[in-house]
């Protein structure tokens, strides 16, 4: 299927690795010029080169922290009129809510709620004027089925989700959609770090913990980032103009409910 995206411009946040990188690559394969953002210049440049070689599109790399005002300004200076915005940032650390103070909460809310909101604010009116826009927020399956030790993530992402539900119905008449994609366990550095922490805490090997986690999933495996990236590309496609304010769960069937 031709997704009708050739020649469009995308700003993809937190995209040197993992799910963000996969979204950038899937969009680039559709002929979208991508601006990718992450903090570490060397890793980011390597990813930019990989995407250029694989797809031939124009790739701009902005090494900055997207959770800061300066970082967002730098990203928007490099890509002032994106047709597609993929909001993403690192996830907050796990822990017990009794140990989290105001600063911990502000960091999580900055990264996983306010950064997305400010980038939407900066880009959505241009999309409305140009009569095309696709905004995708990478959130988490924890929005639908909260994970006890990820309280910072559960809380901050639920805030973004609520905000998006309110505005997504205001933009779609201009062919601008805003949706969230909710990953379950995907094989990325973040997942590997979680498995390593699980192994340390339980005295098992990383492979034993990974095997157990895979087995708990109805698909009996972790998701591959490319599966996530391709879903993102479809949600950004010309064909996807009639869905907005939705939360697309991609978790191998782990969420057990009917809806
Ligand atoms: P990852 O660690 O593999 O990649 C994260 C990317 O974000 C990297 O490119 C990193 O450089 C970049 N990044 C982090 N903080 C940044 C910042 N402040 N500014 C700019 N770039 C930044 O992680 P991932 O697995 O791809 O996860 C992406 C998001 O999805 C995270 O918020 C994570 O919590 C969430 N998530 C992931 C999973 C999973 O299983 N992988 C499941 C649920 C939710």
Short mmCIF file of C-alpha atoms and ligand atoms in Angstrom, two decimals:
data_model
loop_
_atom_site.label_atom_id
_atom_site.label_comp_id
_atom_site.label_asym_id
_atom_site.label_seq_id
_atom_site.Cartn_x
_atom_site.Cartn_y
_atom_site.Cartn_z
CA UNK A 1 0.00 0.00 0.00
CA UNK A 2 1.28 3.47 -0.85
CA UNK A 3 0.75 5.50 2.31
CA UNK A 4 0.69 8.78 0.41
CA UNK A 5 3.49 10.32 2.46
CA UNK A 6 6.30 10.86 -0.07
CA UNK A 7 7.80 14.33 0.26
CA UNK A 8 6.25 15.01 3.68
CA UNK A 9 8.39 16.19 6.59
CA UNK A 10 8.48 14.51 9.99
CA UNK A 11 9.91 15.51 13.34
CA UNK A 12 10.61 12.34 15.30
CA UNK A 13 11.65 12.81 18.93
CA UNK A 14 13.91 10.49 20.91
CA UNK A 15 14.84 8.65 17.75
CA UNK A 16 18.45 7.48 17.94
CA UNK A 17 17.35 4.07 19.22
CA UNK A 18 14.40 1.84 19.90
CA UNK A 19 10.83 2.76 19.03
CA UNK A 20 11.55 6.35 17.96
CA UNK A 21 14.23 5.18 15.54
CA UNK A 22 11.88 2.52 14.17
CA UNK A 23 9.19 5.17 13.53
CA UNK A 24 11.73 7.40 11.74
CA UNK A 25 12.89 4.49 9.58
CA UNK A 26 9.37 3.35 8.65
CA UNK A 27 8.41 6.92 7.71
CA UNK A 28 11.65 7.36 5.73
CA UNK A 29 10.87 4.17 3.81
CA UNK A 30 7.66 5.92 2.69
CA UNK A 31 9.71 8.83 1.32
CA UNK A 32 9.28 11.15 4.31
CA UNK A 33 12.19 13.51 5.07
CA UNK A 34 12.91 13.09 8.77
CA UNK A 35 14.40 15.25 11.48
CA UNK A 36 15.48 13.02 14.33
CA UNK A 37 16.27 14.14 17.86
CA UNK A 38 18.20 12.51 20.69
CA UNK A 39 20.72 13.68 23.27
CA UNK A 40 23.89 11.85 22.23
CA UNK A 41 25.34 13.22 18.99
CA UNK A 42 27.46 10.18 18.08
CA UNK A 43 24.61 7.64 18.35
CA UNK A 44 22.20 10.00 16.65
CA UNK A 45 24.56 10.64 13.70
CA UNK A 46 25.04 6.91 13.29
CA UNK A 47 21.26 6.41 13.15
CA UNK A 48 20.90 9.30 10.69
CA UNK A 49 23.51 7.72 8.41
CA UNK A 50 21.76 4.33 8.64
CA UNK A 51 18.39 5.83 7.65
CA UNK A 52 19.95 7.82 4.78
CA UNK A 53 21.67 4.75 3.35
CA UNK A 54 18.56 2.58 3.76
CA UNK A 55 16.08 5.02 2.23
CA UNK A 56 17.79 7.91 0.42
CA UNK A 57 15.60 10.53 2.11
CA UNK A 58 16.94 13.69 3.71
CA UNK A 59 17.72 13.09 7.39
CA UNK A 60 18.53 15.95 9.76
CA UNK A 61 19.94 15.10 13.17
CA UNK A 62 19.46 17.43 16.15
CA UNK A 63 21.43 16.41 19.23
CA UNK A 64 19.53 17.90 22.13
CA UNK A 65 17.37 17.12 25.14
CA UNK A 66 13.78 17.31 23.87
CA UNK A 67 12.42 17.69 27.41
CA UNK A 68 13.88 21.21 27.71
CA UNK A 69 12.65 24.50 26.19
CA UNK A 70 16.01 24.93 24.42
CA UNK A 71 15.87 21.39 23.07
CA UNK A 72 12.40 21.86 21.64
CA UNK A 73 13.43 25.20 20.13
CA UNK A 74 16.42 23.55 18.43
CA UNK A 75 14.28 20.73 17.07
CA UNK A 76 11.69 23.16 15.71
CA UNK A 77 14.39 25.38 14.19
CA UNK A 78 15.59 22.36 12.21
CA UNK A 79 12.05 21.31 11.25
CA UNK A 80 9.80 24.37 11.56
CA UNK A 81 6.83 23.03 9.59
CA UNK A 82 6.49 19.31 10.17
CA UNK A 83 3.62 17.46 8.53
CA UNK A 84 4.16 14.64 11.01
CA UNK A 85 5.17 14.87 14.66
CA UNK A 86 6.14 11.78 16.64
CA UNK A 87 6.34 12.64 20.33
CA UNK A 88 8.63 10.42 22.34
CA UNK A 89 11.08 10.66 25.23
CA UNK A 90 12.78 8.26 27.59
CA UNK A 91 10.53 6.64 30.17
CA UNK A 92 10.79 7.52 33.87
CA UNK A 93 12.51 5.09 36.27
CA UNK A 94 10.58 2.42 38.19
CA UNK A 95 10.22 2.60 41.96
CA UNK A 96 7.94 3.04 44.96
CA UNK A 97 5.81 6.18 45.01
CA UNK A 98 6.77 6.73 48.66
CA UNK A 99 10.30 7.53 47.50
CA UNK A 100 9.37 10.09 44.83
CA UNK A 101 9.49 13.77 45.65
CA UNK A 102 8.25 16.78 43.70
CA UNK A 103 11.38 16.88 41.49
CA UNK A 104 10.90 13.26 40.43
CA UNK A 105 7.31 13.99 39.46
CA UNK A 106 8.19 17.20 37.63
CA UNK A 107 10.86 15.37 35.60
CA UNK A 108 8.38 12.65 34.58
CA UNK A 109 5.64 15.16 33.77
CA UNK A 110 8.10 17.29 31.78
CA UNK A 111 9.30 14.33 29.71
CA UNK A 112 6.15 12.28 29.24
CA UNK A 113 3.39 14.88 29.31
CA UNK A 114 4.45 18.51 28.85
CA UNK A 115 7.06 17.96 26.11
CA UNK A 116 4.41 16.40 23.89
CA UNK A 117 1.89 19.11 24.72
CA UNK A 118 4.33 21.94 23.93
CA UNK A 119 5.41 20.36 20.64
CA UNK A 120 1.76 19.92 19.64
CA UNK A 121 1.14 23.56 20.56
CA UNK A 122 4.05 24.68 18.37
CA UNK A 123 3.12 22.63 15.30
CA UNK A 124 -0.61 21.99 15.15
CA UNK A 125 -1.75 25.36 13.79
CA UNK A 126 0.66 25.13 10.84
CA UNK A 127 -0.69 21.65 10.12
CA UNK A 128 -4.25 23.01 10.25
CA UNK A 129 -3.32 25.81 7.80
CA UNK A 130 -1.70 23.31 5.41
CA UNK A 131 -4.68 20.89 5.76
CA UNK A 132 -2.55 17.91 6.64
CA UNK A 133 -1.09 16.79 9.92
CA UNK A 134 -0.44 13.57 11.78
CA UNK A 135 0.62 13.62 15.41
CA UNK A 136 1.52 10.38 17.13
CA UNK A 137 2.44 10.16 20.79
CA UNK A 138 4.39 7.13 21.91
CA UNK A 139 2.96 6.36 25.35
CA UNK A 140 2.74 2.92 26.95
CA UNK A 141 0.44 -0.04 27.52
CA UNK A 142 0.67 1.16 31.14
CA UNK A 143 -1.84 3.89 30.24
CA UNK A 144 -4.46 1.17 29.79
CA UNK A 145 -3.18 -1.34 32.33
CA UNK A 146 -1.02 0.49 34.89
CA UNK A 147 2.17 -1.25 36.08
CA UNK A 148 2.59 -0.80 39.85
CA UNK A 149 6.31 0.05 39.87
CA UNK A 150 5.92 2.52 36.98
CA UNK A 151 3.77 5.04 38.84
CA UNK A 152 5.62 8.03 37.36
CA UNK A 153 4.95 6.74 33.86
CA UNK A 154 1.32 5.75 34.61
CA UNK A 155 0.59 9.21 35.97
CA UNK A 156 2.42 11.44 33.47
CA UNK A 157 1.29 9.54 30.38
CA UNK A 158 -2.32 9.45 31.55
CA UNK A 159 -2.12 13.26 31.70
CA UNK A 160 -0.96 13.49 28.08
CA UNK A 161 -3.63 10.98 27.02
CA UNK A 162 -6.40 13.00 28.65
CA UNK A 163 -5.19 16.22 27.06
CA UNK A 164 -4.99 14.65 23.61
CA UNK A 165 -8.49 13.18 23.90
CA UNK A 166 -9.78 16.70 24.37
CA UNK A 167 -8.08 18.40 21.42
CA UNK A 168 -8.00 15.58 18.85
CA UNK A 169 -11.65 16.17 18.00
CA UNK A 170 -10.94 19.82 17.28
CA UNK A 171 -8.30 19.22 14.59
CA UNK A 172 -9.58 16.34 12.48
CA UNK A 173 -11.90 18.53 10.39
CA UNK A 174 -8.68 20.08 9.05
CA UNK A 175 -7.20 16.65 8.25
CA UNK A 176 -4.99 16.83 11.33
CA UNK A 177 -5.17 13.76 13.56
CA UNK A 178 -3.68 13.16 16.99
CA UNK A 179 -3.36 9.60 18.24
CA UNK A 180 -1.39 7.61 20.77
CA UNK A 181 0.40 4.30 20.25
CA UNK A 182 0.75 2.18 23.38
CA UNK A 183 3.66 -0.27 23.28
CA UNK A 184 3.75 -3.44 25.35
CA UNK A 185 7.15 -5.14 25.65
CA UNK A 186 9.37 -4.36 22.64
CA UNK A 187 12.94 -5.51 22.20
CA UNK A 188 14.82 -2.26 22.76
CA UNK A 189 17.61 -1.02 25.05
CA UNK A 190 14.99 0.06 27.56
CA UNK A 191 13.51 -3.43 27.74
CA UNK A 192 16.99 -4.95 28.03
CA UNK A 193 17.74 -2.63 30.97
CA UNK A 194 14.49 -3.73 32.66
CA UNK A 195 15.38 -7.39 32.14
CA UNK A 196 18.86 -6.83 33.58
CA UNK A 197 17.35 -5.15 36.64
CA UNK A 198 14.89 -8.05 37.00
CA UNK A 199 17.75 -10.56 36.80
CA UNK A 200 19.74 -8.73 39.45
CA UNK A 201 16.77 -8.55 41.80
CA UNK A 202 15.78 -12.20 41.39
CA UNK A 203 19.19 -13.87 41.15
CA UNK A 204 18.22 -15.36 37.76
CA UNK A 205 20.10 -14.86 34.52
CA UNK A 206 18.94 -12.21 32.05
CA UNK A 207 18.00 -14.98 29.60
CA UNK A 208 15.88 -16.74 32.26
CA UNK A 209 14.03 -13.52 33.07
CA UNK A 210 13.58 -12.77 29.34
CA UNK A 211 12.26 -16.29 28.66
CA UNK A 212 9.76 -15.94 31.49
CA UNK A 213 8.58 -12.53 30.25
CA UNK A 214 8.24 -13.81 26.68
CA UNK A 215 6.29 -16.81 27.87
CA UNK A 216 3.85 -14.58 29.79
CA UNK A 217 2.92 -12.82 26.55
CA UNK A 218 0.19 -14.44 24.40
CA UNK A 219 2.48 -14.01 21.38
CA UNK A 220 5.26 -15.83 23.28
CA UNK A 221 7.73 -13.17 22.17
CA UNK A 222 8.63 -9.52 22.46
CA UNK A 223 7.62 -7.04 19.79
CA UNK A 224 10.14 -5.97 17.17
CA UNK A 225 10.66 -2.21 16.83
CA UNK A 226 9.96 -2.44 13.07
CA UNK A 227 6.42 -3.69 13.86
CA UNK A 228 5.90 -0.58 15.96
CA UNK A 229 7.43 1.72 13.32
CA UNK A 230 5.20 0.35 10.58
CA UNK A 231 2.08 0.87 12.70
CA UNK A 232 3.22 4.44 13.30
CA UNK A 233 3.68 4.98 9.54
CA UNK A 234 0.15 3.73 8.89
CA UNK A 235 -1.33 5.98 11.60
CA UNK A 236 0.47 8.85 9.82
CA UNK A 237 -0.73 7.79 6.38
CA UNK A 238 -3.07 9.65 4.05
CA UNK A 239 -5.51 6.75 4.49
CA UNK A 240 -5.69 7.26 8.28
CA UNK A 241 -7.43 10.63 8.19
CA UNK A 242 -10.67 9.36 9.78
CA UNK A 243 -9.26 8.28 13.13
CA UNK A 244 -8.23 10.61 15.89
CA UNK A 245 -7.96 10.65 19.67
CA UNK A 246 -7.38 6.90 19.68
CA UNK A 247 -5.10 4.73 21.80
CA UNK A 248 -3.65 1.93 19.70
CA UNK A 249 -2.34 -0.89 21.86
CA UNK A 250 0.40 -3.05 20.32
CA UNK A 251 1.35 -5.61 22.94
CA UNK A 252 1.07 -9.13 21.53
CA UNK A 253 -2.37 -9.44 23.10
CA UNK A 254 -1.08 -8.97 26.65
CA UNK A 255 -3.98 -6.72 27.67
CA UNK A 256 -6.69 -9.25 28.49
CA UNK A 257 -9.85 -7.15 28.12
CA UNK A 258 -12.45 -7.29 25.33
CA UNK A 259 -12.06 -3.55 24.71
P1 LIG B 1 15.14 3.25 24.20
O1 LIG B 1 15.86 3.44 25.49
O2 LIG B 1 15.47 2.06 23.36
O3 LIG B 1 15.28 4.54 23.28
C1 LIG B 1 14.99 5.79 23.81
C2 LIG B 1 15.42 6.86 22.84
O4 LIG B 1 15.05 8.10 23.40
C3 LIG B 1 16.92 6.94 22.61
O5 LIG B 1 17.15 7.30 21.28
C4 LIG B 1 17.35 8.06 23.55
O6 LIG B 1 18.53 8.68 23.12
C5 LIG B 1 16.16 8.98 23.40
N1 LIG B 1 15.94 9.91 24.51
C6 LIG B 1 15.72 9.59 25.80
N2 LIG B 1 15.53 10.71 26.52
C7 LIG B 1 15.64 11.76 25.65
C8 LIG B 1 15.55 13.16 25.78
N3 LIG B 1 15.34 13.71 26.99
N4 LIG B 1 15.71 13.94 24.70
C9 LIG B 1 15.94 13.39 23.50
N5 LIG B 1 16.03 12.06 23.31
C10 LIG B 1 15.89 11.25 24.37
O7 LIG B 1 13.58 3.25 24.63
P2 LIG B 1 12.32 2.66 23.85
O8 LIG B 1 12.12 1.26 24.30
O9 LIG B 1 12.42 2.96 22.42
O10 LIG B 1 11.14 3.50 24.52
C11 LIG B 1 10.58 4.67 23.94
C12 LIG B 1 9.43 5.10 24.85
O11 LIG B 1 8.45 4.07 24.89
C13 LIG B 1 9.88 5.35 26.29
O12 LIG B 1 9.16 6.43 26.83
C14 LIG B 1 9.48 4.06 26.98
O13 LIG B 1 9.25 4.25 28.35
C15 LIG B 1 8.21 3.71 26.23
N6 LIG B 1 7.88 2.28 26.33
C16 LIG B 1 8.73 1.34 25.85
C17 LIG B 1 8.39 0.00 25.99
C18 LIG B 1 9.32 -1.11 25.49
O14 LIG B 1 9.08 -2.27 25.79
N7 LIG B 1 10.35 -0.84 24.77
C19 LIG B 1 7.17 -0.38 26.59
C20 LIG B 1 6.32 0.63 27.04
C21 LIG B 1 6.68 1.96 26.91
#
